[in-house]
Amino acid sequence: TINENKCDLRELVEKIRGILQPQMTARNLTFTIDIESVVNYEVYCDETRITQVLLNLLSNSVKYTEPGGSISLMIHQKPYQSGRRYCGYVFRVTDNGIGIGKGFIGRVFEPFERENNSTVSKVMGSGLGMSICKGIVDSMGGSMTVNSQQGRGSVITVNLAMKYKTGD
């Protein structure tokens, strides 16, 4: 069930930073957040579900990025039409981790799927995270894509339309 309530995207990303920064520091990872292009920070959304999706995606990046690597979260607000109170928001998680092989990318959203490589045996996981994220994003009427190159990293993009708060 999706429960839309008022949410401030600045507070959401700071909460995420607070949760993940200790892991980033422990693994010597650089973590950057960019929300500079957002005009309307106050939106109506299911903050719990969006946080769940972003934490899962970022946690995957932490697991699959070697020490010294970098991870970023970018939120971009798309231009909106005059008179409409909904905007498109793009959430993009980028890392320079191990990446995903071309043969596996088509199965990345399937439940219990994990790429069969030497890293799998070293990293805990059930293979459900990406499937759950995709289900949440779909239930919010959004879309989710993965672009990756083995040995170079991954870019995961989530597109959502959210009602933004006006100055009423």
mmCIF file of C-alpha atoms in Angstrom:
data_model
loop_
_atom_site.group_PDB
_atom_site.id
_atom_site.type_symbol
_atom_site.label_atom_id
_atom_site.label_comp_id
_atom_site.label_asym_id
_atom_site.label_seq_id
_atom_site.Cartn_x
_atom_site.Cartn_y
_atom_site.Cartn_z
ATOM 1 C CA THR A 1 0.000 0.000 0.000
ATOM 2 C CA ILE A 2 1.292 3.422 -0.949
ATOM 3 C CA ASN A 3 0.662 6.162 1.633
ATOM 4 C CA GLU A 4 1.308 9.655 0.348
ATOM 5 C CA ASN A 5 2.173 12.299 2.904
ATOM 6 C CA LYS A 6 4.086 15.561 2.911
ATOM 7 C CA CYS A 7 7.830 14.980 2.629
ATOM 8 C CA ASP A 8 10.852 17.260 2.332
ATOM 9 C CA LEU A 9 13.377 15.731 -0.061
ATOM 10 C CA ARG A 10 16.246 17.536 1.706
ATOM 11 C CA GLU A 11 15.346 15.817 4.989
ATOM 12 C CA LEU A 12 14.918 12.477 3.221
ATOM 13 C CA VAL A 13 18.430 12.556 1.744
ATOM 14 C CA GLU A 14 19.971 13.692 5.027
ATOM 15 C CA LYS A 15 18.290 10.754 6.781
ATOM 16 C CA ILE A 16 19.731 8.428 4.120
ATOM 17 C CA ARG A 17 23.164 10.030 4.522
ATOM 18 C CA GLY A 18 22.985 9.511 8.287
ATOM 19 C CA ILE A 19 22.150 5.830 7.863
ATOM 20 C CA LEU A 20 24.739 5.038 5.179
ATOM 21 C CA GLN A 21 27.668 7.332 5.952
ATOM 22 C CA PRO A 22 29.163 5.025 8.629
ATOM 23 C CA GLN A 23 29.232 2.140 6.103
ATOM 24 C CA MET A 24 30.714 4.414 3.444
ATOM 25 C CA THR A 25 33.408 5.620 5.829
ATOM 26 C CA ALA A 26 34.197 2.091 7.042
ATOM 27 C CA ARG A 27 34.706 0.954 3.430
ATOM 28 C CA ASN A 28 36.619 4.123 2.449
ATOM 29 C CA LEU A 29 33.971 5.091 -0.125
ATOM 30 C CA THR A 30 33.275 8.631 -1.275
ATOM 31 C CA PHE A 31 29.554 9.403 -1.013
ATOM 32 C CA THR A 32 28.071 12.457 -2.700
ATOM 33 C CA ILE A 33 24.507 13.702 -2.835
ATOM 34 C CA ASP A 34 23.345 16.212 -5.442
ATOM 35 C CA ILE A 35 19.870 17.721 -5.202
ATOM 36 C CA GLU A 36 20.795 21.167 -6.523
ATOM 37 C CA SER A 37 18.474 21.006 -9.555
ATOM 38 C CA VAL A 38 15.399 20.396 -7.387
ATOM 39 C CA VAL A 39 13.108 23.431 -7.218
ATOM 40 C CA ASN A 40 10.209 21.949 -5.242
ATOM 41 C CA TYR A 41 11.658 20.045 -2.278
ATOM 42 C CA GLU A 42 8.344 19.608 -0.501
ATOM 43 C CA VAL A 43 6.362 16.847 -2.167
ATOM 44 C CA TYR A 44 3.621 14.355 -1.402
ATOM 45 C CA CYS A 45 4.911 10.798 -1.582
ATOM 46 C CA ASP A 46 5.337 7.604 0.368
ATOM 47 C CA GLU A 47 8.535 8.645 2.139
ATOM 48 C CA THR A 48 8.955 5.239 3.756
ATOM 49 C CA ARG A 49 8.831 3.417 0.404
ATOM 50 C CA ILE A 50 11.115 5.873 -1.394
ATOM 51 C CA THR A 51 13.584 5.633 1.496
ATOM 52 C CA GLN A 52 13.388 1.830 1.298
ATOM 53 C CA VAL A 53 14.140 1.867 -2.430
ATOM 54 C CA LEU A 54 17.032 4.316 -2.140
ATOM 55 C CA LEU A 55 18.572 2.549 0.854
ATOM 56 C CA ASN A 56 18.432 -0.767 -0.993
ATOM 57 C CA LEU A 57 20.007 0.651 -4.151
ATOM 58 C CA LEU A 58 22.711 2.482 -2.226
ATOM 59 C CA SER A 59 23.397 -0.541 0.003
ATOM 60 C CA ASN A 60 23.953 -2.611 -3.144
ATOM 61 C CA SER A 61 26.427 0.000 -4.320
ATOM 62 C CA VAL A 62 28.239 -0.193 -0.978
ATOM 63 C CA LYS A 63 28.413 -4.010 -1.203
ATOM 64 C CA TYR A 64 29.695 -4.086 -4.767
ATOM 65 C CA THR A 65 32.083 -1.111 -4.785
ATOM 66 C CA GLU A 66 35.695 -1.719 -3.813
ATOM 67 C CA PRO A 67 37.292 0.405 -1.072
ATOM 68 C CA GLY A 68 38.397 3.753 -2.443
ATOM 69 C CA GLY A 69 35.466 3.850 -4.881
ATOM 70 C CA SER A 70 32.673 6.373 -5.160
ATOM 71 C CA ILE A 71 28.901 6.331 -4.934
ATOM 72 C CA SER A 72 26.480 9.149 -5.631
ATOM 73 C CA LEU A 73 22.800 9.894 -5.230
ATOM 74 C CA MET A 74 21.371 12.550 -7.507
ATOM 75 C CA ILE A 75 17.807 13.833 -7.474
ATOM 76 C CA HIS A 76 16.724 15.902 -10.432
ATOM 77 C CA GLN A 77 13.401 17.627 -10.936
ATOM 78 C CA LYS A 78 12.141 17.628 -14.503
ATOM 79 C CA PRO A 79 10.456 20.742 -15.875
ATOM 80 C CA TYR A 80 6.772 20.840 -15.141
ATOM 81 C CA GLN A 81 3.805 22.157 -17.056
ATOM 82 C CA SER A 82 2.259 25.391 -15.900
ATOM 83 C CA GLY A 83 -0.890 24.839 -13.867
ATOM 84 C CA ARG A 84 -0.043 21.226 -12.963
ATOM 85 C CA ARG A 85 0.972 20.252 -9.442
ATOM 86 C CA TYR A 86 2.809 17.084 -10.438
ATOM 87 C CA CYS A 87 6.451 16.976 -11.451
ATOM 88 C CA GLY A 88 8.763 14.288 -12.605
ATOM 89 C CA TYR A 89 11.579 13.475 -10.211
ATOM 90 C CA VAL A 90 14.598 11.427 -11.246
ATOM 91 C CA PHE A 91 16.524 9.551 -8.546
ATOM 92 C CA ARG A 92 19.874 8.278 -9.824
ATOM 93 C CA VAL A 93 22.305 6.056 -7.928
ATOM 94 C CA THR A 94 25.733 5.817 -9.564
ATOM 95 C CA ASP A 95 28.776 3.840 -8.507
ATOM 96 C CA ASN A 96 32.108 2.762 -9.926
ATOM 97 C CA GLY A 97 31.775 -0.745 -8.504
ATOM 98 C CA ILE A 98 32.098 -4.149 -10.131
ATOM 99 C CA GLY A 99 29.141 -3.601 -12.450
ATOM 100 C CA ILE A 100 26.690 -6.113 -13.855
ATOM 101 C CA GLY A 101 27.434 -8.380 -16.792
ATOM 102 C CA LYS A 102 25.451 -7.980 -20.033
ATOM 103 C CA GLY A 103 24.145 -11.529 -19.725
ATOM 104 C CA PHE A 104 22.598 -10.811 -16.330
ATOM 105 C CA ILE A 105 21.205 -7.304 -16.751
ATOM 106 C CA GLY A 106 17.917 -8.610 -18.207
ATOM 107 C CA ARG A 107 17.296 -10.714 -15.086
ATOM 108 C CA VAL A 108 18.308 -8.145 -12.473
ATOM 109 C CA PHE A 109 14.675 -7.502 -11.397
ATOM 110 C CA GLU A 110 13.730 -11.187 -11.122
ATOM 111 C CA PRO A 111 13.284 -12.532 -7.562
ATOM 112 C CA PHE A 112 16.129 -14.579 -6.073
ATOM 113 C CA GLU A 113 18.433 -13.823 -9.003
ATOM 114 C CA ARG A 114 22.078 -13.057 -8.288
ATOM 115 C CA GLU A 115 24.810 -12.795 -10.842
ATOM 116 C CA ASN A 116 27.101 -15.804 -10.699
ATOM 117 C CA ASN A 117 30.571 -14.348 -10.223
ATOM 118 C CA SER A 118 33.365 -14.533 -7.693
ATOM 119 C CA THR A 119 31.874 -11.681 -5.661
ATOM 120 C CA VAL A 120 28.568 -13.440 -4.926
ATOM 121 C CA SER A 121 30.166 -15.860 -2.500
ATOM 122 C CA LYS A 122 31.673 -12.951 -0.549
ATOM 123 C CA VAL A 123 28.528 -10.766 -0.396
ATOM 124 C CA MET A 124 25.432 -11.613 1.631
ATOM 125 C CA GLY A 125 22.076 -11.270 -0.064
ATOM 126 C CA SER A 126 18.978 -13.131 -1.180
ATOM 127 C CA GLY A 127 18.575 -11.648 -4.633
ATOM 128 C CA LEU A 128 15.270 -10.065 -3.658
ATOM 129 C CA GLY A 129 16.275 -6.415 -3.233
ATOM 130 C CA MET A 130 16.059 -5.279 -6.839
ATOM 131 C CA SER A 131 12.788 -7.178 -7.366
ATOM 132 C CA ILE A 132 11.249 -5.518 -4.306
ATOM 133 C CA CYS A 133 12.473 -2.077 -5.405
ATOM 134 C CA LYS A 134 11.006 -2.553 -8.877
ATOM 135 C CA GLY A 135 7.668 -3.633 -7.361
ATOM 136 C CA ILE A 136 7.546 -0.545 -5.141
ATOM 137 C CA VAL A 137 8.449 1.801 -7.989
ATOM 138 C CA ASP A 138 5.860 0.148 -10.263
ATOM 139 C CA SER A 139 3.177 0.490 -7.558
ATOM 140 C CA MET A 140 3.949 4.241 -7.414
ATOM 141 C CA GLY A 141 3.444 4.502 -11.173
ATOM 142 C CA GLY A 142 7.136 5.046 -11.834
ATOM 143 C CA SER A 143 9.863 3.348 -13.807
ATOM 144 C CA MET A 144 13.263 1.926 -12.954
ATOM 145 C CA THR A 145 16.197 1.183 -15.238
ATOM 146 C CA VAL A 146 19.672 -0.235 -14.771
ATOM 147 C CA ASN A 147 22.663 0.577 -16.938
ATOM 148 C CA SER A 148 25.886 -1.144 -16.078
ATOM 149 C CA GLN A 149 29.204 -2.201 -17.450
ATOM 150 C CA GLN A 150 31.155 -4.980 -15.806
ATOM 151 C CA GLY A 151 34.257 -3.610 -14.121
ATOM 152 C CA ARG A 152 33.116 0.013 -14.563
ATOM 153 C CA GLY A 153 30.061 0.429 -12.361
ATOM 154 C CA SER A 154 26.316 0.908 -12.494
ATOM 155 C CA VAL A 155 23.723 3.631 -12.873
ATOM 156 C CA ILE A 156 20.246 2.913 -11.550
ATOM 157 C CA THR A 157 17.556 5.426 -12.419
ATOM 158 C CA VAL A 158 14.129 5.730 -10.813
ATOM 159 C CA ASN A 159 11.548 8.061 -12.351
ATOM 160 C CA LEU A 160 8.545 9.116 -10.282
ATOM 161 C CA ALA A 161 5.809 11.712 -10.662
ATOM 162 C CA MET A 162 5.065 13.427 -7.383
ATOM 163 C CA LYS A 163 2.701 16.155 -6.355
ATOM 164 C CA TYR A 164 4.641 19.104 -5.031
ATOM 165 C CA LYS A 165 3.596 21.475 -2.299
ATOM 166 C CA THR A 166 2.633 24.940 -3.438
ATOM 167 C CA GLY A 167 2.733 28.051 -1.316
ATOM 168 C CA ASP A 168 -0.985 27.928 -0.406
#
